Amino acid sequence: MIQFINTLLIGITAGSIYSLMAIAIVLVWRSTRVINFAQAGMALLSTYFGYEAMVHLNSFWIALPVAMAGGAAVAAFIELVFMRFLLKRSAHGAISGVAPIIATLGLLGVIRALTSSIWGGQDVRIVGPVSNVGYSIGANTLAFSPLKLLILVTVIVLVLLLSLLFQKSSIGLSLRASAFSPEIARLSGIRVDAVRTLGWSLAGASGAVAGMFQTVNGNGSFSPDSIEFSLLLVSGFIAAVIGGLDSLIGAVIGGLVLGLVISFVLMYISSSLFFIAPFVILLIVLFLRPQGIIGAKAARRA
Amino acid sequence: MSLEVSQLTIHHGAICAVNDVSFTVKQGELVAVIGSNGAGKTTLLRTLSGLNKATRGSATWKGHNLLHSKPELIVRHGVSHVSEGKAVIPELTVNENLELGAIWRKNKKESVASKSEITSIFPRLGERLNQRADTLSGGERQMLAIGRALMSKPEILLLDEPSLGLAPLVVEQIFQTIRDLTTSMGLTVVLVEQNAMGALKIADSGVVLNLGKVAVSGSATSLIADPQVRAAYLGY
């Protein structure tokens, strides 16, 4: 029983981090119709910003917003100086559809090389704000610590804030209208270009939180070659696809489903399936429901 | 105080869609632009709202140059475009579609006033504010598209085939509403239509486009009486 609960808790916590990454991928997809494989690189770079803030200011609660702001700025920069022109220039031609996506793979490589050359290849550490030692119930120790609780609560708060922004504010309406119909949005006076940049920035900030939490939820150390960030990219992408790619709610559900399934597979089947399980889930979902768990129509609600 | 289109030429790649077109729309006037499929009507309208780029010529509204500007800026000069095919965002609610039209307006009190004015013109929209736009009928969607454009507090409305795909009775209703709006709100309207008879009936004047050129223009009554226009576009 305790093993079951632990598996559940590990899955939910990991899943909530995947959700943030999936949200980042969905935000970029909705604003520019690009699958951003550089998202993990951007999260890595943002986490280094957070690390620098930790080194100088020694507070996770300052480091987290610093990482978010840095992530947002990097994303805005990439959209403004790179993607915008690439999308315009690749509007026609044989590889028009895939050129921007391939470009994000290139960006991923560039960002990783850049972080390596700035911070070196060795591991650096970010210490979480609270203990990662599990709560005890009687003689049993839960795989659920104050840190995991904190991660879960923070993710829930961020997702709620984001959905409030999208559903209740005029910025949110601009974001949704620009995603659904750029032409009608422009005719209504929305500066769609600026809204796209904003979409990327939100994605950058969301990915930054995912990077910070992924790091402290693991052993606290990371490097440009960390397996944690590869996992984040793979999981975020798969969670986004499971969720239908167009939906924020879908991204959250996709992340949680993925986190739980991976957790149960590792615990009850074999821990050697660590890297295969997410892809098998992706394939199963694509076979059974190619439109994602949240169907395309319902997805666009949020 | 008018829309001045002068020697406007627009290309789609190598094809010349609009060729040396000139006409004037006086303030408060309803002008029907008619012509068969491919005559360049939609291209003309899209260029006036900044969606397409012109090759040559000029187009000004109250002295503002409409060419070389962007749709999101042109709407701020009082030019609202309802594009072809029930231009609403189906994923958004009726209310959100309306709000969209006023999103750039600074004065929120005025926007609220606009919305109550529009829901009194289109009571069906007022009853369905929280429904998604894709639950509306075709006629209601067209009303919503016009309602969204009105939320931008336009002085001139560019309407692209509002009758497209609607039942005859609904078409009549939409045309009547357009006529009423023009008169009651003091709007200037450019109405692009394939339904030439319906459009000319409510219009003050008309421009007939053929293969990108102005074939004939004049008052609506003179066009309806013109034997050539009758034979080619009105079908009798």
mmCIF file with all atom_site columns, C-alpha atoms in Angstrom, chain A residues 31-149:
data_model
loop_
_atom_site.group_PDB
_atom_site.id
_atom_site.type_symbol
_atom_site.label_atom_id
_atom_site.label_alt_id
_atom_site.label_comp_id
_atom_site.label_asym_id
_atom_site.label_entity_id
_atom_site.label_seq_id
_atom_site.pdbx_PDB_ins_code
_atom_site.Cartn_x
_atom_site.Cartn_y
_atom_site.Cartn_z
_atom_site.occupancy
_atom_site.B_iso_or_equiv
_atom_site.pdbx_formal_charge
_atom_site.auth_seq_id
_atom_site.auth_comp_id
_atom_site.auth_asym_id
_atom_site.auth_atom_id
_atom_site.pdbx_PDB_model_num
ATOM 1   C CA . SER A 1 31  ? 1.414  31.463 -30.940 1.00 0.00 ? 31  SER A CA 1
ATOM 2   C CA . THR A 1 32  ? 3.613  30.517 -33.911 1.00 0.00 ? 32  THR A CA 1
ATOM 3   C CA . ARG A 1 33  ? 2.724  26.930 -34.964 1.00 0.00 ? 33  ARG A CA 1
ATOM 4   C CA . VAL A 1 34  ? 6.254  25.796 -34.250 1.00 0.00 ? 34  VAL A CA 1
ATOM 5   C CA . ILE A 1 35  ? 7.300  22.781 -32.189 1.00 0.00 ? 35  ILE A CA 1
ATOM 6   C CA . ASN A 1 36  ? 10.080 24.301 -30.149 1.00 0.00 ? 36  ASN A CA 1
ATOM 7   C CA . PHE A 1 37  ? 12.724 21.653 -29.539 1.00 0.00 ? 37  PHE A CA 1
ATOM 8   C CA . ALA A 1 38  ? 14.947 24.409 -28.154 1.00 0.00 ? 38  ALA A CA 1
ATOM 9   C CA . GLN A 1 39  ? 12.608 24.667 -25.151 1.00 0.00 ? 39  GLN A CA 1
ATOM 10  C CA . ALA A 1 40  ? 14.790 22.335 -23.081 1.00 0.00 ? 40  ALA A CA 1
ATOM 11  C CA . GLY A 1 41  ? 17.872 24.378 -23.992 1.00 0.00 ? 41  GLY A CA 1
ATOM 12  C CA . MET A 1 42  ? 16.054 27.526 -22.984 1.00 0.00 ? 42  MET A CA 1
ATOM 13  C CA . ALA A 1 43  ? 15.058 25.868 -19.690 1.00 0.00 ? 43  ALA A CA 1
ATOM 14  C CA . LEU A 1 44  ? 18.701 24.874 -19.172 1.00 0.00 ? 44  LEU A CA 1
ATOM 15  C CA . LEU A 1 45  ? 19.929 28.414 -19.772 1.00 0.00 ? 45  LEU A CA 1
ATOM 16  C CA . SER A 1 46  ? 17.217 29.794 -17.460 1.00 0.00 ? 46  SER A CA 1
ATOM 17  C CA . THR A 1 47  ? 18.246 27.333 -14.753 1.00 0.00 ? 47  THR A CA 1
ATOM 18  C CA . TYR A 1 48  ? 21.802 28.649 -15.033 1.00 0.00 ? 48  TYR A CA 1
ATOM 19  C CA . PHE A 1 49  ? 20.397 32.149 -14.514 1.00 0.00 ? 49  PHE A CA 1
ATOM 20  C CA . GLY A 1 50  ? 18.673 30.803 -11.409 1.00 0.00 ? 50  GLY A CA 1
ATOM 21  C CA . TYR A 1 51  ? 21.946 29.182 -10.333 1.00 0.00 ? 51  TYR A CA 1
ATOM 22  C CA . GLU A 1 52  ? 23.797 32.504 -10.674 1.00 0.00 ? 52  GLU A CA 1
ATOM 23  C CA . ALA A 1 53  ? 21.126 34.200 -8.581  1.00 0.00 ? 53  ALA A CA 1
ATOM 24  C CA . MET A 1 54  ? 21.533 31.465 -5.940  1.00 0.00 ? 54  MET A CA 1
ATOM 25  C CA . VAL A 1 55  ? 25.312 31.964 -5.910  1.00 0.00 ? 55  VAL A CA 1
ATOM 26  C CA . HIS A 1 56  ? 25.047 35.713 -5.447  1.00 0.00 ? 56  HIS A CA 1
ATOM 27  C CA . LEU A 1 57  ? 21.883 36.116 -3.424  1.00 0.00 ? 57  LEU A CA 1
ATOM 28  C CA . ASN A 1 58  ? 21.526 32.686 -1.857  1.00 0.00 ? 58  ASN A CA 1
ATOM 29  C CA . SER A 1 59  ? 17.744 32.551 -1.994  1.00 0.00 ? 59  SER A CA 1
ATOM 30  C CA . PHE A 1 60  ? 15.701 30.111 -4.018  1.00 0.00 ? 60  PHE A CA 1
ATOM 31  C CA . TRP A 1 61  ? 12.751 32.489 -3.886  1.00 0.00 ? 61  TRP A CA 1
ATOM 32  C CA . ILE A 1 62  ? 14.786 35.138 -5.665  1.00 0.00 ? 62  ILE A CA 1
ATOM 33  C CA . ALA A 1 63  ? 16.446 32.634 -7.975  1.00 0.00 ? 63  ALA A CA 1
ATOM 34  C CA . LEU A 1 64  ? 13.104 31.311 -9.250  1.00 0.00 ? 64  LEU A CA 1
ATOM 35  C CA . PRO A 1 65  ? 11.775 34.659 -10.516 1.00 0.00 ? 65  PRO A CA 1
ATOM 36  C CA . VAL A 1 66  ? 15.215 35.497 -11.868 1.00 0.00 ? 66  VAL A CA 1
ATOM 37  C CA . ALA A 1 67  ? 15.163 32.261 -13.856 1.00 0.00 ? 67  ALA A CA 1
ATOM 38  C CA . MET A 1 68  ? 11.640 33.030 -15.051 1.00 0.00 ? 68  MET A CA 1
ATOM 39  C CA . ALA A 1 69  ? 12.509 36.568 -16.119 1.00 0.00 ? 69  ALA A CA 1
ATOM 40  C CA . GLY A 1 70  ? 15.689 35.326 -17.791 1.00 0.00 ? 70  GLY A CA 1
ATOM 41  C CA . GLY A 1 71  ? 13.767 32.560 -19.548 1.00 0.00 ? 71  GLY A CA 1
ATOM 42  C CA . ALA A 1 72  ? 11.132 35.022 -20.722 1.00 0.00 ? 72  ALA A CA 1
ATOM 43  C CA . ALA A 1 73  ? 13.793 37.415 -22.016 1.00 0.00 ? 73  ALA A CA 1
ATOM 44  C CA . VAL A 1 74  ? 15.696 34.687 -23.855 1.00 0.00 ? 74  VAL A CA 1
ATOM 45  C CA . ALA A 1 75  ? 12.477 33.421 -25.448 1.00 0.00 ? 75  ALA A CA 1
ATOM 46  C CA . ALA A 1 76  ? 11.418 36.925 -26.493 1.00 0.00 ? 76  ALA A CA 1
ATOM 47  C CA . PHE A 1 77  ? 14.878 37.508 -27.953 1.00 0.00 ? 77  PHE A CA 1
ATOM 48  C CA . ILE A 1 78  ? 14.767 34.273 -29.958 1.00 0.00 ? 78  ILE A CA 1
ATOM 49  C CA . GLU A 1 79  ? 11.288 35.046 -31.279 1.00 0.00 ? 79  GLU A CA 1
ATOM 50  C CA . LEU A 1 80  ? 12.090 38.664 -32.133 1.00 0.00 ? 80  LEU A CA 1
ATOM 51  C CA . VAL A 1 81  ? 15.498 38.380 -33.769 1.00 0.00 ? 81  VAL A CA 1
ATOM 52  C CA . PHE A 1 82  ? 15.339 34.859 -35.148 1.00 0.00 ? 82  PHE A CA 1
ATOM 53  C CA . MET A 1 83  ? 12.029 33.030 -35.461 1.00 0.00 ? 83  MET A CA 1
ATOM 54  C CA . ARG A 1 84  ? 10.041 35.975 -36.781 1.00 0.00 ? 84  ARG A CA 1
ATOM 55  C CA . PHE A 1 85  ? 12.312 36.357 -39.805 1.00 0.00 ? 85  PHE A CA 1
ATOM 56  C CA . LEU A 1 86  ? 12.743 32.651 -40.268 1.00 0.00 ? 86  LEU A CA 1
ATOM 57  C CA . LEU A 1 87  ? 8.966  32.153 -40.384 1.00 0.00 ? 87  LEU A CA 1
ATOM 58  C CA . LYS A 1 88  ? 8.556  34.950 -42.922 1.00 0.00 ? 88  LYS A CA 1
ATOM 59  C CA . ARG A 1 89  ? 11.413 33.736 -45.096 1.00 0.00 ? 89  ARG A CA 1
ATOM 60  C CA . SER A 1 90  ? 10.388 30.102 -44.997 1.00 0.00 ? 90  SER A CA 1
ATOM 61  C CA . ALA A 1 91  ? 6.752  30.787 -45.819 1.00 0.00 ? 91  ALA A CA 1
ATOM 62  C CA . HIS A 1 92  ? 7.284  29.301 -49.274 1.00 0.00 ? 92  HIS A CA 1
ATOM 63  C CA . GLY A 1 93  ? 9.419  26.541 -50.688 1.00 0.00 ? 93  GLY A CA 1
ATOM 64  C CA . ALA A 1 94  ? 9.913  22.847 -50.406 1.00 0.00 ? 94  ALA A CA 1
ATOM 65  C CA . ILE A 1 95  ? 10.728 22.665 -46.700 1.00 0.00 ? 95  ILE A CA 1
ATOM 66  C CA . SER A 1 96  ? 8.646  25.639 -45.587 1.00 0.00 ? 96  SER A CA 1
ATOM 67  C CA . GLY A 1 97  ? 6.685  23.611 -43.047 1.00 0.00 ? 97  GLY A CA 1
ATOM 68  C CA . VAL A 1 98  ? 9.606  21.984 -41.325 1.00 0.00 ? 98  VAL A CA 1
ATOM 69  C CA . ALA A 1 99  ? 12.336 24.619 -41.638 1.00 0.00 ? 99  ALA A CA 1
ATOM 70  C CA . PRO A 1 100 ? 11.390 26.447 -38.421 1.00 0.00 ? 100 PRO A CA 1
ATOM 71  C CA . ILE A 1 101 ? 11.206 23.173 -36.497 1.00 0.00 ? 101 ILE A CA 1
ATOM 72  C CA . ILE A 1 102 ? 14.607 22.077 -37.749 1.00 0.00 ? 102 ILE A CA 1
ATOM 73  C CA . ALA A 1 103 ? 15.868 25.523 -36.799 1.00 0.00 ? 103 ALA A CA 1
ATOM 74  C CA . THR A 1 104 ? 14.743 24.981 -33.205 1.00 0.00 ? 104 THR A CA 1
ATOM 75  C CA . LEU A 1 105 ? 16.826 21.792 -33.127 1.00 0.00 ? 105 LEU A CA 1
ATOM 76  C CA . GLY A 1 106 ? 19.761 23.902 -34.274 1.00 0.00 ? 106 GLY A CA 1
ATOM 77  C CA . LEU A 1 107 ? 19.019 26.403 -31.543 1.00 0.00 ? 107 LEU A CA 1
ATOM 78  C CA . LEU A 1 108 ? 18.987 23.620 -28.965 1.00 0.00 ? 108 LEU A CA 1
ATOM 79  C CA . GLY A 1 109 ? 22.527 22.701 -29.997 1.00 0.00 ? 109 GLY A CA 1
ATOM 80  C CA . VAL A 1 110 ? 23.684 26.306 -29.965 1.00 0.00 ? 110 VAL A CA 1
ATOM 81  C CA . ILE A 1 111 ? 22.256 26.994 -26.510 1.00 0.00 ? 111 ILE A CA 1
ATOM 82  C CA . ARG A 1 112 ? 23.807 23.840 -25.039 1.00 0.00 ? 112 ARG A CA 1
ATOM 83  C CA . ALA A 1 113 ? 27.188 24.713 -26.521 1.00 0.00 ? 113 ALA A CA 1
ATOM 84  C CA . LEU A 1 114 ? 26.828 28.246 -25.228 1.00 0.00 ? 114 LEU A CA 1
ATOM 85  C CA . THR A 1 115 ? 26.028 27.130 -21.679 1.00 0.00 ? 115 THR A CA 1
ATOM 86  C CA . SER A 1 116 ? 28.956 24.685 -21.779 1.00 0.00 ? 116 SER A CA 1
ATOM 87  C CA . SER A 1 117 ? 31.367 27.398 -22.830 1.00 0.00 ? 117 SER A CA 1
ATOM 88  C CA . ILE A 1 118 ? 30.118 29.841 -20.184 1.00 0.00 ? 118 ILE A CA 1
ATOM 89  C CA . TRP A 1 119 ? 29.594 27.562 -17.189 1.00 0.00 ? 119 TRP A CA 1
ATOM 90  C CA . GLY A 1 120 ? 31.793 24.600 -18.140 1.00 0.00 ? 120 GLY A CA 1
ATOM 91  C CA . GLY A 1 121 ? 30.688 21.005 -18.390 1.00 0.00 ? 121 GLY A CA 1
ATOM 92  C CA . GLN A 1 122 ? 30.882 20.081 -14.710 1.00 0.00 ? 122 GLN A CA 1
ATOM 93  C CA . ASP A 1 123 ? 27.869 19.793 -12.413 1.00 0.00 ? 123 ASP A CA 1
ATOM 94  C CA . VAL A 1 124 ? 26.686 22.778 -10.425 1.00 0.00 ? 124 VAL A CA 1
ATOM 95  C CA . ARG A 1 125 ? 24.169 22.653 -7.577  1.00 0.00 ? 125 ARG A CA 1
ATOM 96  C CA . ILE A 1 126 ? 20.954 24.402 -6.745  1.00 0.00 ? 126 ILE A CA 1
ATOM 97  C CA . VAL A 1 127 ? 19.691 23.729 -3.237  1.00 0.00 ? 127 VAL A CA 1
ATOM 98  C CA . GLY A 1 128 ? 15.937 23.639 -2.797  1.00 0.00 ? 128 GLY A CA 1
ATOM 99  C CA . PRO A 1 129 ? 14.304 26.024 -0.317  1.00 0.00 ? 129 PRO A CA 1
ATOM 100 C CA . VAL A 1 130 ? 12.980 23.224 1.880   1.00 0.00 ? 130 VAL A CA 1
ATOM 101 C CA . SER A 1 131 ? 13.955 19.682 2.766   1.00 0.00 ? 131 SER A CA 1
ATOM 102 C CA . ASN A 1 132 ? 13.558 16.877 0.279   1.00 0.00 ? 132 ASN A CA 1
ATOM 103 C CA . VAL A 1 133 ? 13.364 14.262 3.045   1.00 0.00 ? 133 VAL A CA 1
ATOM 104 C CA . GLY A 1 134 ? 10.041 12.464 2.917   1.00 0.00 ? 134 GLY A CA 1
ATOM 105 C CA . TYR A 1 135 ? 7.317  12.865 5.522   1.00 0.00 ? 135 TYR A CA 1
ATOM 106 C CA . SER A 1 136 ? 6.997  9.971  7.943   1.00 0.00 ? 136 SER A CA 1
ATOM 107 C CA . ILE A 1 137 ? 3.818  8.122  8.772   1.00 0.00 ? 137 ILE A CA 1
ATOM 108 C CA . GLY A 1 138 ? 4.551  5.827  11.661  1.00 0.00 ? 138 GLY A CA 1
ATOM 109 C CA . ALA A 1 139 ? 7.431  3.621  10.628  1.00 0.00 ? 139 ALA A CA 1
ATOM 110 C CA . ASN A 1 140 ? 6.967  4.391  6.946   1.00 0.00 ? 140 ASN A CA 1
ATOM 111 C CA . THR A 1 141 ? 8.641  7.207  5.070   1.00 0.00 ? 141 THR A CA 1
ATOM 112 C CA . LEU A 1 142 ? 6.643  8.686  2.250   1.00 0.00 ? 142 LEU A CA 1
ATOM 113 C CA . ALA A 1 143 ? 8.268  9.588  -1.044  1.00 0.00 ? 143 ALA A CA 1
ATOM 114 C CA . PHE A 1 144 ? 6.651  12.952 -0.529  1.00 0.00 ? 144 PHE A CA 1
ATOM 115 C CA . SER A 1 145 ? 8.748  15.702 1.008   1.00 0.00 ? 145 SER A CA 1
ATOM 116 C CA . PRO A 1 146 ? 8.155  19.346 1.880   1.00 0.00 ? 146 PRO A CA 1
ATOM 117 C CA . LEU A 1 147 ? 10.009 20.134 -1.356  1.00 0.00 ? 147 LEU A CA 1
ATOM 118 C CA . LYS A 1 148 ? 7.673  18.009 -3.444  1.00 0.00 ? 148 LYS A CA 1
ATOM 119 C CA . LEU A 1 149 ? 4.679  19.572 -1.748  1.00 0.00 ? 149 LEU A CA 1
#
